[in-house]
XYZ file of C-alpha atoms in Angstrom:
714
model
C -24.781 29.357 29.905
C -23.583 26.213 28.143
C -23.889 25.477 24.433
C -24.560 21.755 23.978
C -23.595 20.301 20.602
C -24.380 16.747 19.501
C -21.908 15.312 17.009
C -21.493 11.972 15.224
C -18.685 10.040 13.615
C -18.619 6.502 12.248
C -16.838 3.383 11.070
C -18.060 2.019 7.736
C -17.261 -1.324 6.121
C -16.839 0.042 2.605
C -15.845 -1.991 -0.437
C -13.571 -0.635 -3.153
C -15.597 0.339 -6.254
C -18.922 -0.723 -4.701
C -20.350 2.715 -5.432
C -23.997 1.953 -4.731
C -23.293 -0.134 -1.649
C -20.910 2.481 -0.279
C -23.463 5.245 -0.840
C -26.167 3.245 0.953
C -23.914 2.707 3.951
C -23.065 6.419 4.030
C -26.766 7.321 3.930
C -27.533 4.807 6.678
C -24.822 6.333 8.877
C -26.383 9.757 8.334
C -29.811 8.374 9.296
C -28.404 6.980 12.517
C -26.558 10.215 13.289
C -29.688 12.313 12.787
C -31.797 9.916 14.825
C -29.391 10.491 17.718
C -29.777 14.256 17.354
C -26.412 15.005 15.716
C -25.894 18.153 13.660
C -22.534 17.083 12.185
C -21.661 13.691 10.701
C -18.085 12.692 9.799
C -17.225 9.690 7.578
C -14.036 7.763 6.712
C -11.423 8.745 4.168
C -12.429 8.081 0.535
C -15.644 6.477 1.769
C -17.513 7.007 -1.504
C -15.114 4.826 -3.488
C -13.603 2.739 -0.701
C -9.999 3.393 0.291
C -8.381 0.437 -1.509
C -9.120 1.252 -5.160
C -5.378 1.474 -5.900
C -4.780 2.153 -9.630
C -8.508 2.579 -10.220
C -7.936 6.055 -8.775
C -6.217 6.790 -12.091
C -9.411 6.124 -14.054
C -11.858 8.828 -15.035
C -14.825 6.569 -14.261
C -13.887 6.562 -10.584
C -14.295 10.338 -10.384
C -17.474 10.356 -12.479
C -19.156 7.717 -10.313
C -17.994 9.463 -7.136
C -19.857 12.625 -8.078
C -22.878 10.582 -9.134
C -22.958 9.020 -5.668
C -22.351 12.383 -4.003
C -25.392 13.744 -5.844
C -27.447 10.801 -4.594
C -26.326 11.387 -1.002
C -26.777 15.146 -0.714
C -30.162 15.018 -2.478
C -31.505 12.260 -0.223
C -34.348 13.308 2.079
C -32.615 11.679 5.077
C -29.448 13.709 4.535
C -30.791 17.214 5.214
C -30.415 19.517 8.243
C -27.030 18.070 9.165
C -23.510 19.087 8.101
C -21.919 16.245 6.141
C -18.175 15.607 5.961
C -17.753 13.072 3.132
C -14.557 11.534 1.742
C -14.032 11.083 -2.011
C -11.481 11.643 -4.800
C -11.794 14.850 -6.837
C -10.097 16.003 -10.049
C -9.341 19.715 -10.102
C -7.627 21.321 -13.094
C -6.600 17.841 -14.295
C -4.935 17.001 -10.991
C -6.222 14.222 -8.719
C -6.792 14.998 -5.029
C -7.885 13.020 -1.975
C -10.637 15.287 -0.629
C -13.188 16.024 2.023
C -16.472 17.386 0.695
C -18.430 19.364 3.286
C -22.103 19.881 2.498
C -25.289 21.148 4.106
C -28.876 21.073 2.824
C -28.075 20.348 -0.822
C -25.215 22.859 -0.905
C -21.496 22.153 -1.206
C -19.747 24.310 1.387
C -16.124 23.400 0.727
C -13.915 20.840 -1.003
C -10.860 20.425 1.182
C -7.900 18.526 -0.424
C -5.499 16.458 1.672
C -2.209 18.252 2.277
C 0.051 15.424 3.507
C -0.278 12.064 1.770
C 0.506 8.675 3.320
C 3.291 7.235 1.222
C 5.147 4.609 3.224
C 4.573 1.077 4.439
C 1.303 -0.126 2.937
C 0.399 3.307 1.600
C 1.082 4.621 -1.917
C -1.161 7.690 -2.046
C 1.276 9.746 -4.132
C 0.929 7.178 -6.891
C -2.702 8.260 -7.252
C -3.014 11.755 -5.774
C -1.146 15.043 -5.468
C -0.889 16.753 -2.068
C -2.349 20.249 -1.812
C 0.804 22.320 -1.399
C -0.279 25.811 -2.363
C 0.649 28.515 0.100
C -0.994 28.181 3.483
C -4.726 28.998 3.711
C -4.999 29.220 -0.093
C -8.487 28.784 -1.585
C -9.491 28.850 -5.236
C -12.556 28.201 -7.379
C -13.744 24.724 -8.303
C -16.179 24.364 -11.185
C -18.755 21.927 -9.940
C -19.863 18.911 -11.987
C -23.321 19.542 -13.425
C -24.769 16.359 -11.932
C -24.211 17.906 -8.496
C -24.661 21.528 -9.565
C -28.134 20.755 -10.880
C -29.081 19.781 -7.320
C -27.234 22.507 -5.429
C -27.823 25.346 -7.860
C -24.088 26.106 -7.689
C -21.669 26.488 -10.570
C -18.580 26.995 -8.446
C -17.564 26.132 -4.876
C -14.474 26.914 -2.740
C -11.566 24.466 -3.093
C -8.614 24.577 -0.723
C -7.473 25.145 2.837
C -10.422 26.793 4.605
C -12.712 26.173 7.588
C -16.478 26.174 8.143
C -18.093 28.827 10.336
C -21.585 28.314 11.778
C -23.504 30.790 13.927
C -22.034 29.294 17.092
C -18.702 27.584 16.339
C -16.030 26.804 13.743
C -15.181 23.446 12.110
C -11.885 22.405 10.514
C -11.035 19.192 8.670
C -7.844 17.183 8.515
C -7.354 13.780 6.920
C -5.643 10.672 8.326
C -1.900 11.149 7.719
C -2.086 14.827 8.600
C -2.617 13.849 12.237
C 0.674 11.907 12.162
C 2.760 14.762 10.717
C 4.992 17.023 12.791
C 2.908 20.120 12.139
C -0.659 18.885 11.931
C -3.285 21.297 10.556
C -5.271 21.216 13.794
C -2.497 23.166 15.544
C -2.868 26.315 13.448
C -6.612 25.777 13.162
C -6.948 25.792 16.938
C -4.936 29.006 17.201
C -7.323 30.603 14.689
C -10.349 29.689 16.792
C -11.442 26.397 15.230
C -13.221 24.457 17.978
C -14.291 21.243 16.234
C -11.800 19.121 14.285
C -12.778 16.273 11.982
C -10.339 13.562 10.950
C -11.361 11.071 8.292
C -9.061 8.109 8.110
C -8.268 4.922 6.230
C -6.042 3.423 8.908
C -5.355 -0.320 8.890
C -4.889 -2.659 11.805
C -1.486 -3.586 13.090
C -0.854 -5.299 16.400
C -0.433 -2.762 19.216
C -0.967 0.178 16.816
C -4.165 1.556 18.370
C -2.238 2.911 21.359
C -0.111 5.049 19.034
C -3.145 6.375 17.190
C -4.977 7.123 20.417
C -2.040 8.981 21.937
C -1.883 11.296 18.914
C -5.630 12.008 18.978
C -5.658 12.637 22.712
C -2.605 14.856 22.535
C -4.167 16.901 19.713
C -6.923 18.233 21.954
C -5.098 17.905 25.261
C -2.630 20.527 24.075
C -4.780 22.630 21.738
C -8.212 22.090 23.270
C -11.246 21.311 21.161
C -13.585 18.544 20.077
C -11.967 15.915 17.836
C -14.073 13.567 15.717
C -12.140 10.632 14.284
C -13.749 8.431 11.606
C -12.187 5.299 10.144
C -13.013 2.575 7.704
C -13.583 -0.903 9.115
C -13.157 -4.232 7.373
C -11.455 -5.672 4.294
C -12.401 -3.348 1.443
C -10.921 -5.236 -1.506
C -7.234 -4.536 -0.962
C -7.056 -7.986 0.559
C -3.949 -7.686 2.711
C -5.324 -4.995 5.025
C -8.039 -4.849 7.652
C -9.183 -1.360 8.632
C -9.882 -1.394 12.327
C -12.552 1.211 12.994
C -12.288 2.686 16.481
C -14.095 5.878 15.530
C -14.092 8.233 18.476
C -15.051 11.626 19.837
C -12.599 13.401 22.137
C -13.051 16.613 24.146
C -9.982 18.373 25.559
C -8.041 15.098 25.745
C -10.915 13.057 27.213
C -12.661 10.298 25.239
C -16.445 10.679 25.111
C -17.286 7.919 22.627
C -15.470 5.055 20.890
C -16.721 2.521 18.364
C -15.544 -1.090 18.174
C -12.159 -1.907 16.720
C -13.367 -5.177 15.168
C -16.926 -5.843 14.106
C -19.134 -7.548 11.519
C -21.440 -4.510 11.410
C -21.307 -2.632 8.118
C -22.296 0.656 9.766
C -21.329 1.745 13.269
C -22.086 5.294 14.419
C -20.968 6.871 17.690
C -22.514 10.069 19.032
C -21.596 12.431 21.871
C -22.927 15.678 23.275
C -20.377 18.252 24.382
C -20.513 21.780 25.749
C -18.617 24.060 23.388
C -18.006 26.394 26.331
C -15.731 23.712 27.784
C -13.417 24.238 24.803
C -13.353 28.001 25.314
C -12.678 27.632 29.021
C -9.853 25.165 28.277
C -8.120 27.723 26.044
C -7.543 30.472 28.582
C -3.755 30.357 28.970
C -1.952 33.642 28.183
C 0.747 31.867 26.163
C -1.886 30.506 23.792
C -3.337 33.983 23.366
C 0.090 35.330 22.420
C 0.570 32.606 19.799
C -2.809 33.326 18.208
C -1.639 36.862 17.413
C 1.051 35.401 15.147
C -1.291 32.950 13.393
C -2.343 33.586 9.805
C -6.148 33.420 9.649
C -8.077 30.850 7.637
C -10.759 31.808 5.193
C -14.082 31.015 6.839
C -16.905 29.559 4.776
C -20.094 30.683 6.459
C -23.139 28.444 6.735
C -26.503 29.697 7.938
C -27.090 27.254 10.784
C -26.054 26.505 14.355
C -24.898 23.243 15.906
C -25.954 24.075 19.445
C -29.479 24.418 20.750
C -30.907 27.905 21.158
C -31.513 29.121 24.685
C -35.263 28.733 24.232
C -34.826 25.153 23.005
C -32.938 23.871 26.024
C -33.986 20.395 27.091
C -32.941 19.694 30.702
C -32.755 15.941 30.174
C -30.051 16.360 27.525
C -26.667 16.574 29.192
C -22.998 16.448 28.141
C -21.612 12.963 27.505
C -19.377 11.760 30.318
C -15.815 10.646 29.813
C -15.250 6.923 29.172
C -12.199 4.714 29.501
C -10.425 3.851 26.262
C -11.009 0.247 25.212
C -7.822 -1.566 24.229
C -7.627 -5.220 23.244
C -4.670 -7.332 24.285
C -2.520 -8.549 21.350
C -4.041 -12.008 21.808
C -7.554 -10.558 21.520
C -6.506 -8.553 18.476
C -5.353 -11.767 16.789
C -8.574 -13.537 17.741
C -10.774 -10.747 16.358
C -8.957 -8.964 13.515
C -8.115 -11.893 11.205
C -11.504 -13.486 12.023
C -13.401 -10.408 10.794
C -11.052 -10.232 7.789
C -11.768 -13.862 6.927
C -15.522 -13.202 6.995
C -15.259 -10.107 4.799
C -13.057 -11.966 2.317
C -15.377 -14.959 2.203
C -18.601 -12.996 1.737
C -17.080 -10.763 -0.932
C -15.337 -13.505 -2.915
C -18.029 -14.475 -5.394
C -19.075 -18.132 -5.261
C -16.741 -19.247 -2.453
C -18.328 -21.917 -0.278
C -15.949 -21.694 2.663
C -12.364 -22.475 3.583
C -10.022 -25.465 3.361
C -6.751 -26.010 5.187
C -4.130 -28.771 5.292
C -4.156 -29.319 9.072
C -0.751 -30.726 10.015
C -1.070 -30.988 13.767
C 1.428 -28.142 14.207
C 0.776 -24.816 15.862
C 0.596 -22.698 12.679
C -2.189 -24.583 10.907
C -3.785 -24.985 14.332
C -3.800 -21.204 14.842
C -5.258 -20.661 11.378
C -8.028 -23.166 12.087
C -8.806 -21.537 15.425
C -9.128 -18.196 13.626
C -11.739 -19.705 11.311
C -13.551 -20.988 14.392
C -13.311 -17.512 15.933
C -14.890 -16.181 12.745
C -17.753 -18.659 13.140
C -18.242 -17.561 16.748
C -18.471 -13.920 15.675
C -20.891 -14.769 12.879
C -23.114 -16.749 15.256
C -23.105 -13.857 17.720
C -24.094 -11.420 14.950
C -26.881 -13.762 13.822
C -28.209 -14.017 17.356
C -28.127 -10.201 17.533
C -30.328 -10.085 14.436
C -27.767 -8.710 11.972
C -29.703 -9.141 8.715
C -26.673 -8.724 6.450
C -24.726 -11.428 8.287
C -27.752 -13.749 8.204
C -28.131 -13.213 4.475
C -24.425 -13.782 3.814
C -24.291 -16.922 5.999
C -27.205 -18.557 4.181
C -25.738 -17.734 0.776
C -22.240 -18.996 1.624
C -23.618 -22.217 3.102
C -25.581 -22.897 -0.109
C -29.069 -22.426 1.300
C -31.896 -22.048 -1.211
C -33.709 -18.751 -1.710
C -36.279 -18.312 1.035
C -34.497 -20.653 3.455
C -35.003 -19.931 7.152
C -31.988 -21.976 8.279
C -29.844 -20.497 11.017
C -26.925 -22.218 12.759
C -27.561 -23.114 16.397
C -23.886 -23.386 17.367
C -20.582 -22.121 16.039
C -19.566 -25.762 15.449
C -22.583 -26.284 13.193
C -21.631 -23.254 11.134
C -17.975 -24.306 11.071
C -18.966 -27.711 9.718
C -20.871 -26.087 6.862
C -18.059 -23.841 5.651
C -14.727 -25.220 6.862
C -12.875 -28.384 5.845
C -9.585 -29.626 7.262
C -7.332 -32.390 5.984
C -4.418 -34.237 7.566
C -2.126 -35.361 4.739
C 0.052 -37.987 6.353
C 3.140 -39.835 5.171
C 5.444 -42.411 6.713
C 7.270 -39.448 8.268
C 4.186 -38.265 10.165
C 3.898 -38.894 13.875
C 0.879 -40.428 15.574
C 0.674 -37.441 17.907
C 0.334 -34.870 15.127
C -2.340 -36.935 13.387
C -4.242 -37.316 16.643
C -3.998 -33.584 17.465
C -5.302 -32.569 14.044
C -8.286 -34.912 14.333
C -9.125 -33.749 17.863
C -8.968 -30.052 16.978
C -11.178 -30.515 13.924
C -13.696 -32.393 16.056
C -13.781 -29.741 18.780
C -14.338 -26.806 16.410
C -16.817 -28.762 14.277
C -14.831 -28.741 11.019
C -15.410 -31.357 8.308
C -12.208 -33.404 8.611
C -10.395 -35.773 6.261
C -7.503 -38.006 7.329
C -5.490 -39.455 4.458
C -2.105 -40.944 3.629
C -0.352 -39.650 0.518
C 2.612 -42.041 0.398
C 1.382 -43.622 -2.829
C 1.454 -40.239 -4.545
C 4.929 -39.424 -3.210
C 6.232 -42.843 -4.217
C 4.751 -42.514 -7.709
C 6.638 -39.263 -8.262
C 9.961 -40.505 -6.895
C 9.621 -43.715 -8.948
C 9.046 -41.605 -12.055
C 12.223 -39.665 -11.341
C 14.205 -42.871 -10.775
C 12.811 -44.415 -13.949
C 13.873 -41.414 -16.041
C 17.272 -40.728 -14.436
C 18.239 -44.157 -13.079
C 18.974 -42.381 -9.786
C 17.188 -43.087 -6.503
C 17.396 -40.099 -4.103
C 17.783 -40.857 -0.395
C 17.291 -38.920 2.829
C 20.388 -37.783 4.721
C 19.669 -40.210 7.568
C 19.742 -43.002 4.946
C 23.070 -41.903 3.497
C 21.861 -39.409 0.901
C 23.229 -35.946 0.216
C 21.731 -32.720 1.519
C 20.399 -31.930 -1.971
C 18.666 -35.332 -2.141
C 17.117 -34.839 1.276
C 15.777 -31.395 0.429
C 14.328 -32.662 -2.845
C 12.509 -35.498 -1.083
C 11.148 -33.109 1.531
C 9.989 -30.661 -1.123
C 8.132 -33.362 -3.049
C 5.938 -33.999 -0.008
C 5.395 -30.310 0.664
C 4.456 -29.447 -2.929
C 2.185 -32.432 -3.358
C 0.229 -31.254 -0.318
C -0.508 -28.008 -2.129
C -1.767 -29.885 -5.211
C -3.925 -32.190 -3.099
C -5.264 -29.235 -1.119
C -6.538 -27.482 -4.246
C -8.060 -30.681 -5.617
C -10.044 -31.311 -2.442
C -10.948 -27.647 -2.018
C -12.421 -27.526 -5.499
C -14.509 -30.680 -5.235
C -15.447 -31.156 -1.573
C -18.583 -28.948 -1.737
C -19.804 -31.113 -4.630
C -18.907 -34.321 -2.799
C -20.830 -33.112 0.262
C -23.886 -32.270 -1.812
C -23.809 -28.511 -1.441
C -26.396 -26.817 -3.624
C -24.706 -25.523 -6.799
C -21.387 -27.028 -5.732
C -18.882 -24.202 -5.446
C -15.305 -24.268 -4.237
C -13.405 -23.641 -1.015
C -10.674 -21.049 -0.576
C -7.381 -22.637 0.471
C -5.788 -21.124 3.579
C -2.045 -20.827 4.058
C -0.414 -21.058 7.459
C 3.162 -19.779 7.239
C 3.956 -17.185 9.932
C 5.923 -13.978 9.399
C 9.107 -15.330 11.012
C 9.273 -18.341 8.687
C 8.734 -16.027 5.720
C 11.535 -13.772 6.943
C 13.935 -16.702 7.226
C 12.588 -18.394 4.087
C 11.845 -21.543 6.074
C 9.249 -22.847 3.647
C 9.104 -24.661 0.355
C 8.203 -22.495 -2.592
C 4.782 -23.568 -3.898
C 4.003 -25.817 -0.965
C 1.185 -25.370 1.546
C 2.404 -21.831 2.136
C 1.023 -21.169 -1.353
C -2.693 -20.666 -0.925
C -5.474 -18.202 -1.655
C -5.022 -16.160 1.527
C -3.147 -16.498 4.812
C -4.600 -15.057 8.047
C -1.380 -15.565 10.061
C 1.202 -14.531 7.450
C 1.828 -11.252 9.256
C 1.961 -12.673 12.786
C 5.076 -13.812 14.632
C 5.487 -17.295 16.073
C 5.800 -15.799 19.549
C 2.466 -13.977 19.245
C 0.812 -17.064 17.770
C 1.816 -19.125 20.788
C 0.385 -16.498 23.105
C -2.793 -16.446 21.034
C -3.195 -20.234 21.302
C -2.700 -20.055 25.074
C -5.380 -17.349 25.181
C -7.757 -19.233 22.850
C -7.457 -22.380 24.950
C -9.549 -20.699 27.630
C -11.433 -18.120 25.547
C -13.423 -20.528 23.394
C -12.659 -22.948 25.263
C -10.547 -25.574 23.478
C -8.528 -27.744 25.925
C -6.872 -29.621 23.019
C -4.791 -26.500 22.326
C -2.565 -27.326 25.303
C -1.211 -30.285 23.319
C -0.256 -27.969 20.442
C 1.515 -25.566 22.786
C 3.715 -28.236 24.332
C 4.576 -30.010 21.078
C 7.956 -29.430 19.386
C 7.449 -27.570 16.064
C 8.382 -29.950 13.248
C 7.822 -30.157 9.496
C 7.705 -33.993 9.585
C 9.260 -34.254 6.146
C 12.187 -36.505 7.122
C 12.179 -40.049 8.554
C 11.960 -40.321 12.329
C 14.651 -42.506 13.913
C 15.591 -43.436 17.458
C 18.151 -40.636 17.510
C 16.567 -38.033 15.222
C 13.288 -36.131 15.142
C 13.076 -33.131 12.801
C 12.812 -29.788 14.635
C 12.040 -26.413 13.041
C 14.423 -24.371 15.193
C 17.261 -26.865 14.688
C 16.649 -26.832 10.926
C 16.645 -23.030 10.861
C 19.729 -22.618 13.025
C 17.980 -19.946 15.085
C 15.064 -19.649 17.461
C 11.740 -18.017 16.668
C 12.439 -15.419 19.343
C 15.713 -14.523 17.630
C 13.904 -14.297 14.287
C 11.495 -11.744 15.716
C 14.436 -9.655 16.900
C 16.162 -9.912 13.508
C 12.914 -8.961 11.786
C 12.338 -5.848 13.866
C 15.930 -4.692 13.469
C 15.871 -5.276 9.704
C 12.528 -3.569 8.966
C 11.609 -1.226 11.810
C 15.137 -0.123 12.812
C 16.265 -0.304 9.148
C 19.455 -2.203 9.894
C 21.859 -3.811 7.482
C 24.367 -6.461 8.649
C 26.781 -3.972 10.265
C 24.235 -1.903 12.202
C 22.341 -5.060 13.246
C 25.560 -6.499 14.631
C 26.256 -3.244 16.487
C 22.823 -3.186 18.114
C 22.949 -6.885 19.038
C 26.405 -6.400 20.512
C 24.822 -4.163 23.139
C 21.666 -6.243 23.552
C 23.221 -9.725 23.745
C 26.666 -9.068 25.219
C 25.639 -10.502 28.605
C 25.038 -13.957 27.137
C 27.013 -14.144 23.864
C 30.519 -13.261 22.711
C 31.028 -10.790 19.847
C 31.920 -13.705 17.559
C 28.760 -15.616 18.451
C 26.706 -12.492 17.785
C 28.483 -12.059 14.450
C 27.831 -15.669 13.484
C 24.141 -15.364 14.299
C 23.868 -12.106 12.347
C 25.677 -13.591 9.367
C 23.570 -16.758 9.451
C 20.374 -14.721 9.422
C 21.409 -12.557 6.480
C 22.621 -15.589 4.546
C 19.307 -17.392 4.724
C 17.301 -14.179 4.381
C 19.102 -13.246 1.161
C 19.100 -16.649 -0.560
C 15.403 -17.154 0.238
C 14.112 -13.662 -0.520
C 12.852 -14.851 -3.921
C 10.169 -16.827 -2.078
C 8.548 -13.569 -0.980
C 7.770 -12.656 -4.607
C 5.137 -15.404 -4.649
C 3.989 -15.023 -1.053
C 0.310 -15.729 -0.475
C -1.699 -12.550 0.284
C -1.612 -12.331 4.057
C -3.330 -10.358 6.791
C -1.013 -7.488 7.667
C -0.514 -7.513 11.426
C 3.158 -6.920 12.116
C 5.370 -3.868 11.539
C 8.235 -6.095 10.325
C 6.122 -7.947 7.756
C 7.827 -9.381 4.670
C 5.155 -8.815 2.004
C 7.082 -8.170 -1.213
C 3.952 -6.998 -3.027
C 3.777 -3.562 -1.413
C 4.934 -3.383 2.201
C 8.531 -4.633 2.160
C 10.095 -3.804 -1.205
C 13.537 -5.405 -1.523
C 15.708 -7.020 -4.214
C 15.626 -10.790 -4.399
C 19.077 -11.248 -5.936
C 21.518 -10.367 -3.163
C 25.330 -10.208 -3.129
C 27.350 -11.906 -0.427
C 27.612 -8.819 1.853
C 31.409 -9.177 1.753
C 32.222 -5.614 2.830
C 29.905 -5.496 5.887
C 31.245 -8.890 6.974
C 34.856 -7.729 6.674
C 33.987 -4.708 8.794
C 32.312 -6.903 11.424
C 35.227 -9.397 11.436
C 37.677 -6.588 12.112
C 35.536 -5.456 15.021
C 35.242 -9.003 16.389
C 38.985 -9.540 16.189
C 39.588 -6.242 17.945
C 37.280 -7.297 20.763
C 38.964 -10.702 21.013
C 42.414 -9.124 21.038
C 41.323 -6.753 23.769
C 40.019 -9.717 25.766
C 43.300 -11.595 25.253
C 41.690 -14.344 23.207
C 43.188 -16.153 20.281
C 41.997 -14.581 17.024
C 40.349 -17.080 14.672
C 38.909 -15.629 11.467
C 35.436 -16.891 10.554
C 34.859 -18.751 7.321
């Protein structure tokens, strides 16, 4: 006879330090889980505080308020008769831990500290917490805070590495990073008879990352058997560079039964599945597994007087096990269309007083892609409004400056875009007619409020001031000036665009008559490859409030624009795809038109390769040269490969200082350049003389072997 168990997990859009709001979303997820008949509810990692509190995890108030919210949750009438797995920070014996708190009917069953902390890439958990590294299966006494103890009637509760035993099954918890470790806790738990595993995560989005996460979750129960409940945060929780991408799921013996959305504007999303616990027991019948269990050290079992499955007399024939579903994966182009769009909405609604976004729209593909992402955001918001999402409706009216009690709702995404997005083409004598025309057409098609201006008078005023003071008139290279003069004249234009952008962003809502005025957030539009190469002017339009494409490669952006052309649809995007990328900061002549790739001395495709080798493969100049020698030997000579490698590291090193002031950007790429926390490097570099000598010797050896004349590089 089967034992059907209904279980729930969720994705919550929590906000760092929003204690009351976070608690309400937790309680709402429990309501939805109970309504669906679930007897176990799992929530995201550190859901009480929000994952991105950073150094606020060092403050005593954070722990005090966490227990105050825990008391509110476990004492709530809607939170009874269901096992709760809640994430929050806990201080134990003056040590801070990242914990799971398991509770049932106003009783704390277990506080389970995280054993393996995430401490690479964007994660710095060991700055705030200590991993639980006592001997395996160790449990000790935790003296419960009185604000919770007054509700539970408990003075002490178990703290450590234990599992929960009900009348009919056994539950074990692991947290986020522990799934990614070589020896995950679920392995030994499964050998000790744990049948249900919970994983509470704070995992951020990265292009193509979901496949990796899914393979680990599927493999966990495909090999060990069991029911795996994965919960994750969703949204931008205050640590503005990351978007947590949900995808909560329930897996049985390697088969997905339920999966929540990866990108959504919903603050609470609960998924529920019914599984037969006998299927787990049947799956675990191999003799080799039985032999391994005999060598497994047992866990302490915390007993709870309840059962997850229905009693034989309570069987309801119409309730049946949930059938397997196909995993939903988005293409990288869809991920770009959805992830940064949801991030933009979260940032806008949580940035007090912001009235929308502003972007200098150049007519190039980067600012075009950024603008299309804002339009994608508007499309998602309109869809949520039409679905009756009350929180989105409330936020949209507030951001658009509607009065209290207003019943206004946008009828189209273009109408909404016009209310909260402004674009501006800032032309000079160096601007082409085509770029100006493309910018105007795109703004029209997405509904943005567009301004077309010429800023030559401002540029001329500044250069005249310089000439007046120094008695020196700088000239562009094509007019006979030096390289230094040309760069200075280009940088004047670029930096003035930033100043103009902030002026217009601050005053446009007032000019347009928005109620209570307000200001617009300025969007940057430098991609990750240009940041890697340093192909930008410090404190130009790359300096903004936030940048939704700062972690996306040029190659992926082009694919996204090709996708968006038909997705939205926006036929004008074809013109952006076929246009030559250009900064338009130098005079156009009959024989010269500025080109980004010519200026950089490398293609965007090559930059992506350099970026992945530098960050993901952790290559310096020598090892990068070695790898490229194998990858590019069919089309390039060893010397050409050396010259490309050396050129990249030259520009990377002299421009690294620009990353120290990089605009906060949406993290989307594993070779991102964010100097704030993800890619920590010096910004004063030597000349790499020794690696270059080593490479030159290798090049000359190859040339000698090929019978070529040896010519030492400069």
